[in-house]
């Protein structure tokens, strides 16, 4: 206990003798810690983006399947007037099937489909867009608001019907009209 009290008294004496030096040291230390914290958080995002590009985006050979940057999907969705997005885990077997279909039939698509791989923060993204992480989900957004969706598993004979379904996806008001007429 004496050692601690002696150390505390010495520290108090140093602070009393050099208040400006202590204040400047604390400010510099805070700035350095803040910069290091920023660099670590920025580099984590950059590393994850590079990993996704190297491991996932290179599998995508279709020009109509456009990758969304990691952690910036909501920005793109909000800023784009109308956008269709595929949310899927790359480990999902349906993902490989979707890639194969896109490679063969992408010329039949009437627009690009954006792709966001569910790798990091799957639960957070799943809650945000009401996604089942085990399904490949296509969602159409208009002005940042979801208007229509379907899952790959909900399509009968995806090999034949997925491209027509994707072409109809933006026609959200047609689906609303069809359900109100019934």
PDB file of C-alpha atoms in Angstrom:
ATOM      1  CA  UNK A   1       0.000   0.000   0.000  1.00  0.00           C
ATOM      2  CA  UNK A   2       2.915   2.331   0.784  1.00  0.00           C
ATOM      3  CA  UNK A   3       4.312   1.812  -2.704  1.00  0.00           C
ATOM      4  CA  UNK A   4       1.015   2.841  -4.274  1.00  0.00           C
ATOM      5  CA  UNK A   5       0.705   5.911  -2.025  1.00  0.00           C
ATOM      6  CA  UNK A   6       4.288   6.939  -2.850  1.00  0.00           C
ATOM      7  CA  UNK A   7       3.638   6.505  -6.558  1.00  0.00           C
ATOM      8  CA  UNK A   8       0.407   8.551  -6.290  1.00  0.00           C
ATOM      9  CA  UNK A   9       2.187  11.367  -4.425  1.00  0.00           C
ATOM     10  CA  UNK A  10       4.945  11.421  -7.051  1.00  0.00           C
ATOM     11  CA  UNK A  11       2.357  11.626  -9.822  1.00  0.00           C
ATOM     12  CA  UNK A  12       0.560  14.512  -8.075  1.00  0.00           C
ATOM     13  CA  UNK A  13       3.845  16.358  -7.679  1.00  0.00           C
ATOM     14  CA  UNK A  14       4.655  15.955 -11.390  1.00  0.00           C
ATOM     15  CA  UNK A  15       1.200  17.301 -12.356  1.00  0.00           C
ATOM     16  CA  UNK A  16       1.587  20.302  -9.968  1.00  0.00           C
ATOM     17  CA  UNK A  17       5.071  21.112 -11.265  1.00  0.00           C
ATOM     18  CA  UNK A  18       4.272  20.767 -15.031  1.00  0.00           C
ATOM     19  CA  UNK A  19       0.550  21.375 -15.709  1.00  0.00           C
ATOM     20  CA  UNK A  20       1.114  22.677 -19.255  1.00  0.00           C
ATOM     21  CA  UNK A  21       3.280  19.716 -20.267  1.00  0.00           C
ATOM     22  CA  UNK A  22       0.733  17.280 -18.839  1.00  0.00           C
ATOM     23  CA  UNK A  23      -2.154  19.020 -20.650  1.00  0.00           C
ATOM     24  CA  UNK A  24      -0.250  19.062 -23.948  1.00  0.00           C
ATOM     25  CA  UNK A  25       0.745  15.400 -23.497  1.00  0.00           C
ATOM     26  CA  UNK A  26      -2.888  14.434 -22.835  1.00  0.00           C
ATOM     27  CA  UNK A  27      -4.101  16.339 -25.903  1.00  0.00           C
ATOM     28  CA  UNK A  28      -1.444  14.806 -28.162  1.00  0.00           C
ATOM     29  CA  UNK A  29      -2.152  11.329 -26.778  1.00  0.00           C
ATOM     30  CA  UNK A  30      -5.890  11.784 -27.376  1.00  0.00           C
ATOM     31  CA  UNK A  31      -5.303  12.915 -30.962  1.00  0.00           C
ATOM     32  CA  UNK A  32      -2.955   9.984 -31.665  1.00  0.00           C
ATOM     33  CA  UNK A  33      -5.430   7.488 -30.167  1.00  0.00           C
ATOM     34  CA  UNK A  34      -8.272   9.062 -32.215  1.00  0.00           C
ATOM     35  CA  UNK A  35      -6.247   8.803 -35.430  1.00  0.00           C
ATOM     36  CA  UNK A  36      -5.331   5.189 -34.690  1.00  0.00           C
ATOM     37  CA  UNK A  37      -8.977   4.336 -33.945  1.00  0.00           C
ATOM     38  CA  UNK A  38     -10.066   5.926 -37.260  1.00  0.00           C
ATOM     39  CA  UNK A  39      -7.351   4.100 -39.212  1.00  0.00           C
ATOM     40  CA  UNK A  40      -8.261   0.739 -37.690  1.00  0.00           C
ATOM     41  CA  UNK A  41     -11.980   1.136 -38.433  1.00  0.00           C
ATOM     42  CA  UNK A  42     -11.312   2.404 -41.986  1.00  0.00           C
ATOM     43  CA  UNK A  43      -8.800  -0.340 -42.729  1.00  0.00           C
ATOM     44  CA  UNK A  44     -11.237  -3.023 -41.502  1.00  0.00           C
ATOM     45  CA  UNK A  45     -13.831  -1.844 -44.044  1.00  0.00           C
ATOM     46  CA  UNK A  46     -11.204  -1.661 -46.798  1.00  0.00           C
ATOM     47  CA  UNK A  47      -9.896  -5.143 -45.966  1.00  0.00           C
ATOM     48  CA  UNK A  48     -13.412  -6.602 -46.024  1.00  0.00           C
ATOM     49  CA  UNK A  49     -14.142  -4.910 -49.371  1.00  0.00           C
ATOM     50  CA  UNK A  50     -10.924  -6.313 -50.835  1.00  0.00           C
ATOM     51  CA  UNK A  51     -11.744  -9.802 -49.547  1.00  0.00           C
ATOM     52  CA  UNK A  52     -15.224  -9.664 -51.087  1.00  0.00           C
ATOM     53  CA  UNK A  53     -13.802  -8.444 -54.405  1.00  0.00           C
ATOM     54  CA  UNK A  54     -11.162 -11.172 -54.471  1.00  0.00           C
ATOM     55  CA  UNK A  55     -13.326 -14.084 -53.336  1.00  0.00           C
ATOM     56  CA  UNK A  56     -16.872 -13.295 -54.465  1.00  0.00           C
ATOM     57  CA  UNK A  57     -17.032 -10.642 -57.175  1.00  0.00           C
ATOM     58  CA  UNK A  58     -14.523 -12.480 -59.373  1.00  0.00           C
ATOM     59  CA  UNK A  59     -17.032 -15.332 -59.697  1.00  0.00           C
ATOM     60  CA  UNK A  60     -19.542 -12.969 -61.292  1.00  0.00           C
ATOM     61  CA  UNK A  61     -19.003 -13.102 -65.046  1.00  0.00           C
ATOM     62  CA  UNK A  62     -22.259 -11.475 -66.158  1.00  0.00           C
ATOM     63  CA  UNK A  63     -22.236  -7.779 -67.058  1.00  0.00           C
ATOM     64  CA  UNK A  64     -25.822  -7.480 -65.797  1.00  0.00           C
ATOM     65  CA  UNK A  65     -24.978  -8.533 -62.233  1.00  0.00           C
ATOM     66  CA  UNK A  66     -23.296  -5.474 -60.710  1.00  0.00           C
ATOM     67  CA  UNK A  67     -21.636  -5.658 -57.269  1.00  0.00           C
ATOM     68  CA  UNK A  68     -22.619  -3.120 -54.608  1.00  0.00           C
ATOM     69  CA  UNK A  69     -19.726  -1.823 -52.499  1.00  0.00           C
ATOM     70  CA  UNK A  70     -19.473  -3.394 -49.056  1.00  0.00           C
ATOM     71  CA  UNK A  71     -21.187  -1.406 -46.301  1.00  0.00           C
ATOM     72  CA  UNK A  72     -22.592   1.158 -48.766  1.00  0.00           C
ATOM     73  CA  UNK A  73     -25.685  -0.670 -50.011  1.00  0.00           C
ATOM     74  CA  UNK A  74     -28.166   1.643 -48.296  1.00  0.00           C
ATOM     75  CA  UNK A  75     -26.502   4.735 -49.803  1.00  0.00           C
ATOM     76  CA  UNK A  76     -26.845   3.323 -53.331  1.00  0.00           C
ATOM     77  CA  UNK A  77     -30.423   2.163 -52.693  1.00  0.00           C
ATOM     78  CA  UNK A  78     -31.479   5.579 -51.358  1.00  0.00           C
ATOM     79  CA  UNK A  79     -29.722   7.606 -54.059  1.00  0.00           C
ATOM     80  CA  UNK A  80     -30.935   5.551 -57.032  1.00  0.00           C
ATOM     81  CA  UNK A  81     -34.435   6.260 -58.350  1.00  0.00           C
ATOM     82  CA  UNK A  82     -35.120   2.595 -59.120  1.00  0.00           C
ATOM     83  CA  UNK A  83     -32.847  -0.330 -58.316  1.00  0.00           C
ATOM     84  CA  UNK A  84     -33.131  -4.118 -58.096  1.00  0.00           C
ATOM     85  CA  UNK A  85     -30.822  -5.837 -55.604  1.00  0.00           C
ATOM     86  CA  UNK A  86     -29.965  -9.490 -55.053  1.00  0.00           C
ATOM     87  CA  UNK A  87     -29.131 -10.313 -51.426  1.00  0.00           C
ATOM     88  CA  UNK A  88     -27.562 -13.752 -51.027  1.00  0.00           C
ATOM     89  CA  UNK A  89     -24.873 -15.590 -49.103  1.00  0.00           C
ATOM     90  CA  UNK A  90     -22.105 -16.687 -51.490  1.00  0.00           C
ATOM     91  CA  UNK A  91     -22.073 -20.032 -49.685  1.00  0.00           C
ATOM     92  CA  UNK A  92     -25.713 -20.618 -50.646  1.00  0.00           C
ATOM     93  CA  UNK A  93     -25.890 -23.288 -53.404  1.00  0.00           C
ATOM     94  CA  UNK A  94     -28.541 -21.190 -55.174  1.00  0.00           C
ATOM     95  CA  UNK A  95     -25.931 -18.477 -55.691  1.00  0.00           C
ATOM     96  CA  UNK A  96     -23.932 -20.672 -58.072  1.00  0.00           C
ATOM     97  CA  UNK A  97     -27.131 -21.531 -59.952  1.00  0.00           C
ATOM     98  CA  UNK A  98     -28.025 -17.840 -60.242  1.00  0.00           C
ATOM     99  CA  UNK A  99     -24.552 -17.044 -61.584  1.00  0.00           C
ATOM    100  CA  UNK A 100     -24.857 -19.824 -64.157  1.00  0.00           C
ATOM    101  CA  UNK A 101     -28.282 -18.584 -65.297  1.00  0.00           C
ATOM    102  CA  UNK A 102     -27.056 -14.996 -65.533  1.00  0.00           C
ATOM    103  CA  UNK A 103     -24.032 -16.044 -67.599  1.00  0.00           C
ATOM    104  CA  UNK A 104     -26.270 -17.847 -70.082  1.00  0.00           C
ATOM    105  CA  UNK A 105     -29.234 -15.482 -70.231  1.00  0.00           C
ATOM    106  CA  UNK A 106     -28.084 -12.016 -69.197  1.00  0.00           C
ATOM    107  CA  UNK A 107     -28.794 -10.628 -72.679  1.00  0.00           C
ATOM    108  CA  UNK A 108     -32.494 -11.215 -71.977  1.00  0.00           C
ATOM    109  CA  UNK A 109     -32.470  -8.927 -68.927  1.00  0.00           C
ATOM    110  CA  UNK A 110     -33.860  -5.447 -69.506  1.00  0.00           C
ATOM    111  CA  UNK A 111     -31.586  -3.802 -66.898  1.00  0.00           C
ATOM    112  CA  UNK A 112     -28.763  -4.501 -64.444  1.00  0.00           C
ATOM    113  CA  UNK A 113     -29.363  -6.265 -61.153  1.00  0.00           C
ATOM    114  CA  UNK A 114     -27.187  -5.185 -58.251  1.00  0.00           C
ATOM    115  CA  UNK A 115     -25.665  -7.831 -56.015  1.00  0.00           C
ATOM    116  CA  UNK A 116     -24.913  -7.568 -52.297  1.00  0.00           C
ATOM    117  CA  UNK A 117     -23.251 -10.645 -50.765  1.00  0.00           C
ATOM    118  CA  UNK A 118     -24.350 -11.472 -47.233  1.00  0.00           C
ATOM    119  CA  UNK A 119     -21.016 -12.170 -45.579  1.00  0.00           C
ATOM    120  CA  UNK A 120     -20.458  -9.653 -42.808  1.00  0.00           C
ATOM    121  CA  UNK A 121     -23.186  -8.301 -40.514  1.00  0.00           C
ATOM    122  CA  UNK A 122     -25.692 -10.795 -41.914  1.00  0.00           C
ATOM    123  CA  UNK A 123     -28.106 -10.391 -39.002  1.00  0.00           C
ATOM    124  CA  UNK A 124     -28.038  -6.587 -39.202  1.00  0.00           C
ATOM    125  CA  UNK A 125     -28.672  -6.568 -42.969  1.00  0.00           C
ATOM    126  CA  UNK A 126     -31.275  -9.323 -42.555  1.00  0.00           C
ATOM    127  CA  UNK A 127     -33.208  -7.276 -40.030  1.00  0.00           C
ATOM    128  CA  UNK A 128     -32.893  -4.092 -42.065  1.00  0.00           C
ATOM    129  CA  UNK A 129     -34.370  -5.665 -45.231  1.00  0.00           C
ATOM    130  CA  UNK A 130     -36.371  -8.521 -43.614  1.00  0.00           C
ATOM    131  CA  UNK A 131     -34.237 -11.197 -45.258  1.00  0.00           C
ATOM    132  CA  UNK A 132     -33.963 -14.890 -44.595  1.00  0.00           C
ATOM    133  CA  UNK A 133     -30.211 -15.485 -44.723  1.00  0.00           C
ATOM    134  CA  UNK A 134     -30.740 -18.933 -46.241  1.00  0.00           C
ATOM    135  CA  UNK A 135     -32.599 -17.630 -49.306  1.00  0.00           C
ATOM    136  CA  UNK A 136     -31.514 -15.624 -52.322  1.00  0.00           C
ATOM    137  CA  UNK A 137     -33.803 -12.584 -52.323  1.00  0.00           C
ATOM    138  CA  UNK A 138     -34.359 -10.110 -55.152  1.00  0.00           C
ATOM    139  CA  UNK A 139     -35.799  -6.756 -54.020  1.00  0.00           C
ATOM    140  CA  UNK A 140     -36.908  -3.809 -56.137  1.00  0.00           C
ATOM    141  CA  UNK A 141     -36.546  -0.381 -54.524  1.00  0.00           C
ATOM    142  CA  UNK A 142     -38.028   2.834 -55.841  1.00  0.00           C
ATOM    143  CA  UNK A 143     -36.739   6.012 -54.241  1.00  0.00           C
ATOM    144  CA  UNK A 144     -35.146   3.961 -51.470  1.00  0.00           C
ATOM    145  CA  UNK A 145     -38.434   2.249 -50.562  1.00  0.00           C
ATOM    146  CA  UNK A 146     -39.056  -1.445 -51.167  1.00  0.00           C
ATOM    147  CA  UNK A 147     -41.796  -1.984 -53.725  1.00  0.00           C
ATOM    148  CA  UNK A 148     -41.532  -5.644 -54.693  1.00  0.00           C
ATOM    149  CA  UNK A 149     -39.559  -8.793 -53.881  1.00  0.00           C
ATOM    150  CA  UNK A 150     -39.290 -12.485 -54.569  1.00  0.00           C
ATOM    151  CA  UNK A 151     -36.936 -15.281 -53.605  1.00  0.00           C
ATOM    152  CA  UNK A 152     -35.121 -17.648 -55.906  1.00  0.00           C
ATOM    153  CA  UNK A 153     -36.768 -20.581 -54.126  1.00  0.00           C
ATOM    154  CA  UNK A 154     -40.261 -19.210 -54.848  1.00  0.00           C
ATOM    155  CA  UNK A 155     -39.811 -19.523 -58.629  1.00  0.00           C
ATOM    156  CA  UNK A 156     -40.989 -22.624 -60.457  1.00  0.00           C
ATOM    157  CA  UNK A 157     -38.292 -23.777 -62.895  1.00  0.00           C
ATOM    158  CA  UNK A 158     -35.800 -20.969 -62.224  1.00  0.00           C
ATOM    159  CA  UNK A 159     -33.781 -21.895 -65.333  1.00  0.00           C
ATOM    160  CA  UNK A 160     -36.693 -20.687 -67.495  1.00  0.00           C
ATOM    161  CA  UNK A 161     -38.530 -18.228 -65.262  1.00  0.00           C
ATOM    162  CA  UNK A 162     -36.014 -16.192 -63.286  1.00  0.00           C
ATOM    163  CA  UNK A 163     -35.154 -13.743 -66.081  1.00  0.00           C
ATOM    164  CA  UNK A 164     -38.823 -12.981 -66.898  1.00  0.00           C
ATOM    165  CA  UNK A 165     -39.486 -12.541 -63.155  1.00  0.00           C
ATOM    166  CA  UNK A 166     -36.549 -10.149 -62.872  1.00  0.00           C
ATOM    167  CA  UNK A 167     -37.819  -8.187 -65.867  1.00  0.00           C
ATOM    168  CA  UNK A 168     -41.244  -7.919 -64.170  1.00  0.00           C
ATOM    169  CA  UNK A 169     -39.821  -7.058 -60.735  1.00  0.00           C
ATOM    170  CA  UNK A 170     -40.058  -3.255 -61.193  1.00  0.00           C
ATOM    171  CA  UNK A 171     -43.732  -3.551 -62.064  1.00  0.00           C
ATOM    172  CA  UNK A 172     -44.716  -3.411 -58.404  1.00  0.00           C
ATOM    173  CA  UNK A 173     -47.902  -1.451 -59.057  1.00  0.00           C
ATOM    174  CA  UNK A 174     -49.068  -4.188 -61.440  1.00  0.00           C
ATOM    175  CA  UNK A 175     -48.852  -6.728 -58.614  1.00  0.00           C
ATOM    176  CA  UNK A 176     -50.808  -4.378 -56.334  1.00  0.00           C
ATOM    177  CA  UNK A 177     -53.484  -3.955 -59.026  1.00  0.00           C
ATOM    178  CA  UNK A 178     -53.676  -7.719 -59.605  1.00  0.00           C
ATOM    179  CA  UNK A 179     -54.200  -8.445 -55.907  1.00  0.00           C
ATOM    180  CA  UNK A 180     -56.859  -5.737 -55.510  1.00  0.00           C
ATOM    181  CA  UNK A 181     -58.815  -7.000 -58.533  1.00  0.00           C
ATOM    182  CA  UNK A 182     -59.031 -10.556 -57.136  1.00  0.00           C
TER     183      UNK A 182
END
